[in-house]
Coordinates of N, CA and C in Angstrom, one line a residue:
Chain A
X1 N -15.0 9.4 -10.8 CA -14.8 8.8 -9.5 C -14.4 9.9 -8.5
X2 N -14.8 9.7 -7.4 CA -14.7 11.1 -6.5 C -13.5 10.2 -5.5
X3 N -13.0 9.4 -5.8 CA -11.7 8.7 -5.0 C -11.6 8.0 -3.5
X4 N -10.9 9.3 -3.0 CA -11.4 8.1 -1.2 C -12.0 9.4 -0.5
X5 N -12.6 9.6 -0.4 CA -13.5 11.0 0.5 C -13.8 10.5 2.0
X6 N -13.3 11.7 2.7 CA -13.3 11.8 4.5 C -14.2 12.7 4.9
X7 N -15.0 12.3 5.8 CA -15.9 13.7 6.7 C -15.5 13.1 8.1
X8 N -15.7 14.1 8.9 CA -15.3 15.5 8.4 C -13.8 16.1 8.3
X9 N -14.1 17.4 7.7 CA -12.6 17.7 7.3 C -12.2 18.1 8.9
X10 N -12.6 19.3 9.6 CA -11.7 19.1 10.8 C -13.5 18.8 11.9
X11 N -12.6 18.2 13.4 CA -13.1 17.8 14.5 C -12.7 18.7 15.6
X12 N -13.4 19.3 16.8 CA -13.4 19.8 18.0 C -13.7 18.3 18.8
X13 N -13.4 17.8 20.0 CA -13.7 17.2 20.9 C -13.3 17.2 22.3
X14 N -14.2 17.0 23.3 CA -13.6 17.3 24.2 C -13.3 15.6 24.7
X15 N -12.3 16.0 25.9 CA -12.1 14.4 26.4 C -13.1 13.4 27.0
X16 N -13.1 12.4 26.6 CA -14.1 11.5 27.2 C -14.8 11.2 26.0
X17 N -15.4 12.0 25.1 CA -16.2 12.0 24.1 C -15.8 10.9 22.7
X18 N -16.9 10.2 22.1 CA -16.4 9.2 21.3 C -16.9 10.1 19.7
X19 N -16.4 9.3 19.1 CA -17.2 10.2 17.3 C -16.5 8.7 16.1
X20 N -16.6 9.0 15.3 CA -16.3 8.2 14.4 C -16.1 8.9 13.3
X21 N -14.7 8.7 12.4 CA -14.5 9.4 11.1 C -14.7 8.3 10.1
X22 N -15.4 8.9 9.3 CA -15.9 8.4 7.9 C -14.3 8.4 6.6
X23 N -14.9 6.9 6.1 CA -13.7 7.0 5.2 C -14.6 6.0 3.7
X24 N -14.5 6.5 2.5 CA -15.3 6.0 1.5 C -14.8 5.7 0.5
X25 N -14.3 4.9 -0.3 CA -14.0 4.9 -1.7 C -14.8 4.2 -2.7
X26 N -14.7 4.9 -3.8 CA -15.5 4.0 -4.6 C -14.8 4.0 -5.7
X27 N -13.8 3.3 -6.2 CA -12.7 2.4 -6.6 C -13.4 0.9 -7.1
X28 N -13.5 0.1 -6.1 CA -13.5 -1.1 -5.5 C -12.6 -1.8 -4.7
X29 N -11.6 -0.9 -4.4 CA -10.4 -1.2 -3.8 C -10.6 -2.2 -2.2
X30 N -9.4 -2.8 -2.4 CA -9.8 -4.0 -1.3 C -8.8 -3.8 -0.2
X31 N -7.9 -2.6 -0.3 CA -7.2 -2.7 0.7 C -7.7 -1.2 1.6
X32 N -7.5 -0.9 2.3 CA -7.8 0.3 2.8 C -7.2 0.8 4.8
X33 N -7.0 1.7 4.7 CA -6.2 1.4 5.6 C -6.2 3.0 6.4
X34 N -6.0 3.3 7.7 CA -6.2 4.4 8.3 C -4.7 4.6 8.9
X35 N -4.5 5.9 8.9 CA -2.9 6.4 9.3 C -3.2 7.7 10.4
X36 N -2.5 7.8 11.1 CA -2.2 9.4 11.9 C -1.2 9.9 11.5
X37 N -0.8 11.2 11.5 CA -0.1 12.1 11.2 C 0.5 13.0 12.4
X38 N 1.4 12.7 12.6 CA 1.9 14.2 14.0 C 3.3 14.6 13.3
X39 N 3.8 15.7 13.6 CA 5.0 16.8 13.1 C 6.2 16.1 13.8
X40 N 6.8 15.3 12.7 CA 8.0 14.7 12.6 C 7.7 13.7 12.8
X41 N 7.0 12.9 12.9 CA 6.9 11.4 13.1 C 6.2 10.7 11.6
X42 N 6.0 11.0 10.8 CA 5.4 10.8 9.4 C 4.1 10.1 9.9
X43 N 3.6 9.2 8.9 CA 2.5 8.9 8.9 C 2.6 7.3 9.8
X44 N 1.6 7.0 10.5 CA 1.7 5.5 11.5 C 0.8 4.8 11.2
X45 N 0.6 3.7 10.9 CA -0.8 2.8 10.5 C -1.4 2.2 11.8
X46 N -2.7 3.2 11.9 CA -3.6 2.8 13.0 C -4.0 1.3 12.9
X47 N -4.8 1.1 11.7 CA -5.6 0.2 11.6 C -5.9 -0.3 10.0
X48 N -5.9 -1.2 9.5 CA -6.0 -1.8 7.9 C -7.1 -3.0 7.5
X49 N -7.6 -2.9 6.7 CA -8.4 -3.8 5.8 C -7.9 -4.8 4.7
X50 N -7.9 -5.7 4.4 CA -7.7 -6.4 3.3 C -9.1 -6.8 2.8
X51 N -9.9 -6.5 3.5 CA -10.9 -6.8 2.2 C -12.7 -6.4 3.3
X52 N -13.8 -6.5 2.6 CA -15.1 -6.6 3.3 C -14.9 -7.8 4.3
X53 N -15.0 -7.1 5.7 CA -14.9 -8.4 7.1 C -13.8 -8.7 7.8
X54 N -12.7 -8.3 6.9 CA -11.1 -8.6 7.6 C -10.6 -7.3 7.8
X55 N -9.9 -7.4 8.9 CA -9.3 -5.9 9.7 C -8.1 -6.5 10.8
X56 N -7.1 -5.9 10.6 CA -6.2 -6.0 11.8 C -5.7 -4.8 12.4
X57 N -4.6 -5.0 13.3 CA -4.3 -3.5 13.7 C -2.8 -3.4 13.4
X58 N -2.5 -1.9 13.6 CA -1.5 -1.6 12.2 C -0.5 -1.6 14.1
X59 N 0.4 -0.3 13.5 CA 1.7 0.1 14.6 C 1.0 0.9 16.0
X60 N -0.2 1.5 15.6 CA -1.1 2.5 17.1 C -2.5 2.2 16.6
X61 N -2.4 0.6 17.2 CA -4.0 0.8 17.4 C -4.8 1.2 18.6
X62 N -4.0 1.4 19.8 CA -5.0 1.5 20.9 C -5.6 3.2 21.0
X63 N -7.2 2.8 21.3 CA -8.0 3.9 21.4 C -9.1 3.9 20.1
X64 N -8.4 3.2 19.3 CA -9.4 3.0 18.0 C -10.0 1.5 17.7
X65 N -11.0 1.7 17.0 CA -11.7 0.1 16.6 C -12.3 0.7 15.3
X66 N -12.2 -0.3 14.3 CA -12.4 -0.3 13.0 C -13.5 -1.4 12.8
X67 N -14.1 -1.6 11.6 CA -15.1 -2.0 11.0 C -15.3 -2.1 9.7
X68 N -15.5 -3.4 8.8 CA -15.6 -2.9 7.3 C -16.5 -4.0 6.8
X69 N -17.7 -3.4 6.9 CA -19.0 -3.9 6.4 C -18.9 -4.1 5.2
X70 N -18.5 -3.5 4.4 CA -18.7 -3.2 2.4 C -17.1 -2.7 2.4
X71 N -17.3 -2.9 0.7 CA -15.8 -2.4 0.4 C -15.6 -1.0 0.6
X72 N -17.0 -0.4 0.0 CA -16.4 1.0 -0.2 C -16.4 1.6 1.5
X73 N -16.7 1.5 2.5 CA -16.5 2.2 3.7 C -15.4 1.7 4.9
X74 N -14.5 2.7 5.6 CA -13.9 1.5 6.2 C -13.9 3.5 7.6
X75 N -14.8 3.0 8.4 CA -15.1 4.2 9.9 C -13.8 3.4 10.6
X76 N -13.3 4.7 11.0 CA -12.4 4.6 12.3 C -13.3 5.2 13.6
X77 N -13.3 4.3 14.6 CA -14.3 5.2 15.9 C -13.0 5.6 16.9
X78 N -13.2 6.4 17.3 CA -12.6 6.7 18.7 C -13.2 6.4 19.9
X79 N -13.2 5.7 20.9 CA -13.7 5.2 21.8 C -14.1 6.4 23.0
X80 N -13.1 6.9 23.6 CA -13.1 7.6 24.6 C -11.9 8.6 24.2
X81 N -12.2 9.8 23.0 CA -11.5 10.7 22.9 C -10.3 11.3 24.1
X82 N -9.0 11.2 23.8 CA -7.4 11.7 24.6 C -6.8 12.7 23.9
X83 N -6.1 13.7 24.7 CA -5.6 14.6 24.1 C -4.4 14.1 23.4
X84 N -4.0 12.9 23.6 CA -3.1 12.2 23.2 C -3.3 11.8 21.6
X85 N -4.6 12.2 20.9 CA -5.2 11.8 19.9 C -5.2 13.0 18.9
X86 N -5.3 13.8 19.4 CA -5.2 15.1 18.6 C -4.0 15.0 17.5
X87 N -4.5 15.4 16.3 CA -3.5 14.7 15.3 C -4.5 15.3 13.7
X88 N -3.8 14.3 12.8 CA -4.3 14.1 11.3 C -4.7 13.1 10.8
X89 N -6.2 12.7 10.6 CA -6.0 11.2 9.8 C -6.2 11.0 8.5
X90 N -5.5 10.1 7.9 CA -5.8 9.9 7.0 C -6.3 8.3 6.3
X91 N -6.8 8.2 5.5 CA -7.9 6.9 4.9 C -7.1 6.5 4.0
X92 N -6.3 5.9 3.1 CA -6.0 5.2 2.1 C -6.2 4.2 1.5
X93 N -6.7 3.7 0.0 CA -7.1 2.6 -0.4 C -6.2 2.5 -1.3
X94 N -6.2 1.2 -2.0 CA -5.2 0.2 -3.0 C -6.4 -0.7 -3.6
X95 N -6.0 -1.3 -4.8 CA -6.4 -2.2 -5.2 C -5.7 -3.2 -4.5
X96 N -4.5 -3.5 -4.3 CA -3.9 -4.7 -4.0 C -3.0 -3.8 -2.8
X97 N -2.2 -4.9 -2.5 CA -1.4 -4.5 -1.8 C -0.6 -3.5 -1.7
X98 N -0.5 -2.3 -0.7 CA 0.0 -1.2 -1.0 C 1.9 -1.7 -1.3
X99 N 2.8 -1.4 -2.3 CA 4.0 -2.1 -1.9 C 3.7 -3.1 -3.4
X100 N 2.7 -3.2 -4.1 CA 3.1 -4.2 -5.1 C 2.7 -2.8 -6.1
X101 N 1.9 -3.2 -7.4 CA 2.5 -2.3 -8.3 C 1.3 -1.2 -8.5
X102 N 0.4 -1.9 -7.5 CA -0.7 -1.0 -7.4 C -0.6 0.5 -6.5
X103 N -1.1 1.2 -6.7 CA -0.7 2.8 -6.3 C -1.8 3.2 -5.1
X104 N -1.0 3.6 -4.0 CA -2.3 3.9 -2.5 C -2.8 5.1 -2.8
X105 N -3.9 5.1 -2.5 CA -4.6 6.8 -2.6 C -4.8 7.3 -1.5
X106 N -4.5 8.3 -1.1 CA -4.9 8.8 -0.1 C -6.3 9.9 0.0
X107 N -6.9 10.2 1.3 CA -7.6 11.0 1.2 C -6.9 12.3 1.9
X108 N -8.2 13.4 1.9 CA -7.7 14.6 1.8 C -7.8 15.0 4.1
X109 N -8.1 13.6 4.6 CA -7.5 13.8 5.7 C -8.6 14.7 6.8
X110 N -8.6 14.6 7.8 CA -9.6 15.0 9.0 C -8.8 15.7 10.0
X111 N -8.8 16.5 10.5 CA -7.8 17.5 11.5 C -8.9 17.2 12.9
X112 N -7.7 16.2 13.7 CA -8.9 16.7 14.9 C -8.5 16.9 16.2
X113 N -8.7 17.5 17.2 CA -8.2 18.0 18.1 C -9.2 18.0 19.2
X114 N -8.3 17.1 20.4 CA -8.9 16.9 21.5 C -8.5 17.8 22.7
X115 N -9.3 18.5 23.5 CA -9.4 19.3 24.6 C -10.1 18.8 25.8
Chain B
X1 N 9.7 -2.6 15.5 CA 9.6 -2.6 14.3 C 10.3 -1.5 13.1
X2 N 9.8 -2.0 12.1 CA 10.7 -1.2 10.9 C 11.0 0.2 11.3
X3 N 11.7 0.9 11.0 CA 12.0 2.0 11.3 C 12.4 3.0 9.5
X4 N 12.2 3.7 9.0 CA 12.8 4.7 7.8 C 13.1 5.7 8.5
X5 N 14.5 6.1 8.5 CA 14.7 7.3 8.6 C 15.1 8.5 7.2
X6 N 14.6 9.4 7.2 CA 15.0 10.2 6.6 C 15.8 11.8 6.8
X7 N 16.8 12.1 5.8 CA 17.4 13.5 5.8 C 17.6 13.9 4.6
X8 N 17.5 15.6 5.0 CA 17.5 16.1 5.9 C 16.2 15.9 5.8
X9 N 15.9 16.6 7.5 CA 14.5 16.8 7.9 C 13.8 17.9 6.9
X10 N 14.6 19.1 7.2 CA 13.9 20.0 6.1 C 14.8 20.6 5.3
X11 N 14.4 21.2 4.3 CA 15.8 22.1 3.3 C 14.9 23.1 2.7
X12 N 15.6 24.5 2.9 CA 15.8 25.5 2.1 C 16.1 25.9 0.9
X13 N 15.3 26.1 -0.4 CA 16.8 26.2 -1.0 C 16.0 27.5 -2.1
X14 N 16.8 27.8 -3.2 CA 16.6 28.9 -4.1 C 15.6 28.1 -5.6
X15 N 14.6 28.9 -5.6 CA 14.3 28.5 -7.2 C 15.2 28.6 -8.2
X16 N 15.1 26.6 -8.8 CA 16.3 26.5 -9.8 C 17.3 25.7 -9.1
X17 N 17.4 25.6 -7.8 CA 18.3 24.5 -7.5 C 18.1 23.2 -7.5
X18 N 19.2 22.2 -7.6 CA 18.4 21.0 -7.4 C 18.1 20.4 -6.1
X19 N 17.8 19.1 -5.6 CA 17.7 18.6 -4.6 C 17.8 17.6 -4.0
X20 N 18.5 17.3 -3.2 CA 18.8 15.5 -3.2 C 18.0 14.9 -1.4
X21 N 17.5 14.0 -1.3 CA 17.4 13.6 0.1 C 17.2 12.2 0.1
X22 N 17.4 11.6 1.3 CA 17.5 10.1 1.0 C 16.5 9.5 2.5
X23 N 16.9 8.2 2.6 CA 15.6 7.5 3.4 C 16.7 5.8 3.4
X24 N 17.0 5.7 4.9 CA 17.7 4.3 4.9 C 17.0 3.6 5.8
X25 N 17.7 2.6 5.7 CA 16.4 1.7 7.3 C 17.7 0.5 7.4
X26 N 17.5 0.0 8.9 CA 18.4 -1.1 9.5 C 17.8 -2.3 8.5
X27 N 16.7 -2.0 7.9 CA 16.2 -3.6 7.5 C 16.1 -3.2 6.1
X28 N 16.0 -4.8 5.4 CA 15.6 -4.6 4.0 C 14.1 -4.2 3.4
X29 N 14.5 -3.6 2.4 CA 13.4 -3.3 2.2 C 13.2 -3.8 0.3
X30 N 12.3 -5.1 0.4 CA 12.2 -5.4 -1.6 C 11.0 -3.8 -2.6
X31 N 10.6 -3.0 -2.0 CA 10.0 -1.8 -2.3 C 10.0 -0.4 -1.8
X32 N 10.6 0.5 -2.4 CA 10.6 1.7 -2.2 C 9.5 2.9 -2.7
X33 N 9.3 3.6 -2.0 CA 7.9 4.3 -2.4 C 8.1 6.0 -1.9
X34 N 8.1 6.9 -2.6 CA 8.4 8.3 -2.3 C 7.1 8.8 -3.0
X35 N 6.7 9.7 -1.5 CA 5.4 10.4 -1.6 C 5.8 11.6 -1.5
X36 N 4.5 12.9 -1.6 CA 4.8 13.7 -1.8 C 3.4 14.2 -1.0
X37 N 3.4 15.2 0.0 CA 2.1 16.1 0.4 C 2.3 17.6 0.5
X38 N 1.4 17.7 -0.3 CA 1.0 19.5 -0.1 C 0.5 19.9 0.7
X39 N 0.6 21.3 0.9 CA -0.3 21.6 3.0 C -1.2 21.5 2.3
X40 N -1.7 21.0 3.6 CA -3.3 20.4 3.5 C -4.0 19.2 2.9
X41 N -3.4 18.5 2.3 CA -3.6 17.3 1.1 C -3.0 16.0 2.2
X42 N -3.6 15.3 1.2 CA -3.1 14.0 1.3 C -1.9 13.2 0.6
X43 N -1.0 12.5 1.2 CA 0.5 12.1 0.2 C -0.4 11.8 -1.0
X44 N 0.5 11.6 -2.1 CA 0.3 11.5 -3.6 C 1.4 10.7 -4.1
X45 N 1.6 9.2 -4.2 CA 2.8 9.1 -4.8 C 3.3 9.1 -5.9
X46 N 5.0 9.4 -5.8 CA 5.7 10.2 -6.9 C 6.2 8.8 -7.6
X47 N 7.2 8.3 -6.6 CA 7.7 7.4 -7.5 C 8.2 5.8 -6.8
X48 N 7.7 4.7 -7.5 CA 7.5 3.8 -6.9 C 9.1 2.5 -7.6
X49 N 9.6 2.2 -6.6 CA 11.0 1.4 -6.8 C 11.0 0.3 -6.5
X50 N 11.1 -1.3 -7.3 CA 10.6 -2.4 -7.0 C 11.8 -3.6 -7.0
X51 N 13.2 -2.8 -7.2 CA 14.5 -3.7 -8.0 C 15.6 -3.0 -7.3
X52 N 16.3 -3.8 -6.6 CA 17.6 -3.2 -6.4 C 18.3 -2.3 -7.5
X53 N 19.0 -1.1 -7.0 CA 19.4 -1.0 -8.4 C 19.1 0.1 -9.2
X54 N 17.4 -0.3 -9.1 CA 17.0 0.3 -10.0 C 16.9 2.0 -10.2
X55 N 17.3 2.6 -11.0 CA 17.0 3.9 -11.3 C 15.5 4.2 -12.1
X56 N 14.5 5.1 -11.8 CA 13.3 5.7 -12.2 C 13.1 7.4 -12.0
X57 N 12.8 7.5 -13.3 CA 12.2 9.0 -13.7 C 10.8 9.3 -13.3
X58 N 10.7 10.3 -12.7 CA 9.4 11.5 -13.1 C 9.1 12.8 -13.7
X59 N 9.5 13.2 -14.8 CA 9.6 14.6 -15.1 C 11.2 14.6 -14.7
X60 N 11.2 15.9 -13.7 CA 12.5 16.2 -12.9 C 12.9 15.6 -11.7
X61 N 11.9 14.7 -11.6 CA 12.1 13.8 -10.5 C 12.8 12.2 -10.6
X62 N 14.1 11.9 -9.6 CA 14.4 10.8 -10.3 C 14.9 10.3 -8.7
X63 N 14.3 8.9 -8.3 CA 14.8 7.9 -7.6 C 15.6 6.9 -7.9
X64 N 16.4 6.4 -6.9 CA 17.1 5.2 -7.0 C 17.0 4.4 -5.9
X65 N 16.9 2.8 -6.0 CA 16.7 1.9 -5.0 C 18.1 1.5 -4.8
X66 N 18.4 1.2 -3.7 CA 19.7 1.4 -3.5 C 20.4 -0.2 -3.0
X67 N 22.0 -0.6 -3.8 CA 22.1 -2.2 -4.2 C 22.2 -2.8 -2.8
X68 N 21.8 -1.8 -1.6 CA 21.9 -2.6 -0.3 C 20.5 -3.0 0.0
X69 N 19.8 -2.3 -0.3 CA 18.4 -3.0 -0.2 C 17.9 -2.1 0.9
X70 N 18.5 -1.2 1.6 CA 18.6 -0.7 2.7 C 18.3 0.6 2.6
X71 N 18.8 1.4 1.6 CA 18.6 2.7 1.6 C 17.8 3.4 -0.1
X72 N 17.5 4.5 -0.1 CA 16.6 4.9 -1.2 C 16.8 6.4 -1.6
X73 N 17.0 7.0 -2.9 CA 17.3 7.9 -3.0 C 16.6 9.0 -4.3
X74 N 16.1 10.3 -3.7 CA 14.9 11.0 -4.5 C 15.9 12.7 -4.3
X75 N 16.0 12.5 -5.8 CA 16.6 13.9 -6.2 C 15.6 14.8 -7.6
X76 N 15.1 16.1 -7.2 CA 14.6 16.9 -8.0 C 15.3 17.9 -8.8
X77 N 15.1 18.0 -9.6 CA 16.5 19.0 -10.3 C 16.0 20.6 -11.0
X78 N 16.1 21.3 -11.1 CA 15.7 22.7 -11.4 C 14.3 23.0 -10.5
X79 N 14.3 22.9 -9.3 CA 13.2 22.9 -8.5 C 12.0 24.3 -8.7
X80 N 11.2 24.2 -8.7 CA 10.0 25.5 -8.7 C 9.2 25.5 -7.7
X81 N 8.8 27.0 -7.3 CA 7.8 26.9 -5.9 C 6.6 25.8 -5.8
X82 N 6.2 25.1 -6.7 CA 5.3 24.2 -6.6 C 6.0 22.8 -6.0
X83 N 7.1 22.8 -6.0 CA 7.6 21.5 -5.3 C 7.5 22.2 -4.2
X84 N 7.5 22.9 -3.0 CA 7.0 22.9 -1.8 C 6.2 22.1 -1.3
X85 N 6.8 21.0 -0.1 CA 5.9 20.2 0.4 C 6.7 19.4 1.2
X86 N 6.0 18.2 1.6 CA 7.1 17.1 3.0 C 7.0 15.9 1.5
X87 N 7.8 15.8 1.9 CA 8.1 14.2 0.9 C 8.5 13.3 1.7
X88 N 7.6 11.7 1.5 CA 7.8 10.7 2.3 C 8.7 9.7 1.8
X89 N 9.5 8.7 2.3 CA 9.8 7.3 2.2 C 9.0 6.9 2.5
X90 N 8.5 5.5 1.9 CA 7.6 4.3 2.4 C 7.6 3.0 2.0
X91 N 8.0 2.3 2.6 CA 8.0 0.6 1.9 C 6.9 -0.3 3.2
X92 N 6.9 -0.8 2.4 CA 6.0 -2.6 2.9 C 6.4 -3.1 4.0
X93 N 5.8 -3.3 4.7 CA 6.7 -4.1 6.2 C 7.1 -5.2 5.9
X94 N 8.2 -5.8 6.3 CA 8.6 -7.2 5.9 C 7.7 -8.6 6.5
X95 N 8.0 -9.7 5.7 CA 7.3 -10.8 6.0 C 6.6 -11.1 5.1
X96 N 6.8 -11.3 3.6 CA 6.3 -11.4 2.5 C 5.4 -10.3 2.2
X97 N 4.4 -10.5 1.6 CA 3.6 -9.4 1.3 C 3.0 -8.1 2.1
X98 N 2.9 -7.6 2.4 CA 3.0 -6.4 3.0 C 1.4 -6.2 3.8
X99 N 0.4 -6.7 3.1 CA -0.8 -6.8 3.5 C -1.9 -5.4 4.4
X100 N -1.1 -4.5 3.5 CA -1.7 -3.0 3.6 C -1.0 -2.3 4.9
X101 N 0.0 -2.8 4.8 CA 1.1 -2.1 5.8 C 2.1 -1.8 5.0
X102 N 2.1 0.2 5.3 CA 3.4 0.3 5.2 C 4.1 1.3 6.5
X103 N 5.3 1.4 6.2 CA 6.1 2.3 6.9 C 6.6 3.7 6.3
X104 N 6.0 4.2 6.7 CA 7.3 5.5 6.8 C 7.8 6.3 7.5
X105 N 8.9 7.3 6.6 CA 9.2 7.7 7.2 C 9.0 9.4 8.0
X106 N 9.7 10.1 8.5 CA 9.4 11.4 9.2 C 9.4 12.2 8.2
X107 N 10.0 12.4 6.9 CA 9.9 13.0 5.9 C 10.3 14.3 6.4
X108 N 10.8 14.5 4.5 CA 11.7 15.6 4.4 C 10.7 17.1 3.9
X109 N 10.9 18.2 4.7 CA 10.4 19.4 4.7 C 10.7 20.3 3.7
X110 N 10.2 20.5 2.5 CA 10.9 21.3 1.2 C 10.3 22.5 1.3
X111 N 11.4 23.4 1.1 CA 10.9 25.3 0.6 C 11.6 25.4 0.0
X112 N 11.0 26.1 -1.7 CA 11.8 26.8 -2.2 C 11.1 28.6 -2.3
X113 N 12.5 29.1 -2.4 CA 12.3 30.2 -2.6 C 12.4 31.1 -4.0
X114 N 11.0 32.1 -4.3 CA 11.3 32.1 -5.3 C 12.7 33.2 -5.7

């Protein structure tokens, strides 16, 4: 199993510009869920899955829209790239609910920085 | 919403010492979850707390859920340059099941030196 795999590893963008980060697992995991990263603020839940077709939004959803066609993929798009965005993301899946006895995985994360 | 705070932010310390840091929050929490990231990587978790109370091992690593429900505690003991890393608190947002939400917190900054 190659686990939850992100492309790409780092992003250049400039403002205004949209892209979308890829997030994959092949698990079968049903929960999945996208976080940012900034220095001191730990990790924030953009956006989450519970399953193929269901999606809500986590503690910072604005600027992002999510999508989850199939289990194994769950893209985060950025709409109209902010420097405000410039950050770390990360993808993590679960079988069940992250918080029961099942274990979240994370991926190895996308560096991206807006100018 | 939920808030985890954690201290210290970061710590110093000598190869061979041990380590203690903790993670409390104004609200309850029925799950505790301490992760661990290496530069560059993604968290990895260490050790997972489901019972007031409760005490759990990993190797040298040992948490405890704490009988307020409130706070959580992760101590490493004879530490080695490979524990270098941020270590997170994280629990479930309240309202029954957590439904792929969690919280954490700012996490604690580890260097040891060898």
């Amino acid at each position: 199993n190659a686990g939850v795999t992100q492309t790409p590893k780092f992003q250049v963008l400039k403002t205004g510009q949209s892209m979308t980060l890829q997030c994959a697992q092949d698990m079968n995991h049903e929960y999945m869920s996208w976080y940012r990263q900034d220095p001191g603020m730990g990790l924030r839940l953009i956006h989450y899955s519970v399953g193929a077709g269901i999606t809500d939004q986590g503690e910072v959803p604005n600027g992002y829209n999510v999508s989850r066609s199939t289990t194994e993929d769950f893209p985060l798009r950025l709409l109209s790239a902010a420097p405000s965005q410039t950050s770390v993301y990360f993808c993590a899946s679960s079988y069940s609910s992250p918080g029961s006895t099942d274990t979240q995985y994370f991926g190895p994360g996308t560096r991206l920085t807006v100018l | 919403g939920q808030q985890l705070n954690q201290s210290p932010q970061s710590m110093f310390i000598q190869e061979g010492e041990d380590v203690s840091m903790n993670c409390t929050s104004s609200s309850i929490f029925n799950t505790w979850l301490w992760y661990k990231q290496d530069p560059g990587e993604g968290p990895v978790l260490l050790i997972a707390l489901y019972k007031a109370g409760e005490l759990t091992s990993n190797g040298r690593l040992t948490a405890q859920f704490g009988i307020t429900r409130k706070d959580s505690f992760l101590n490493i003991s004879a530490s080695i340059p490979s524990d270098v890393g941020i270590y997170f608190c994280a629990g479930p947002n309240a309202g029954g099941t957590s439904y792929g939400k969690l919280t954490f917190g700012q996490g604690t900054i580890l260097t040891v030196h060898p």
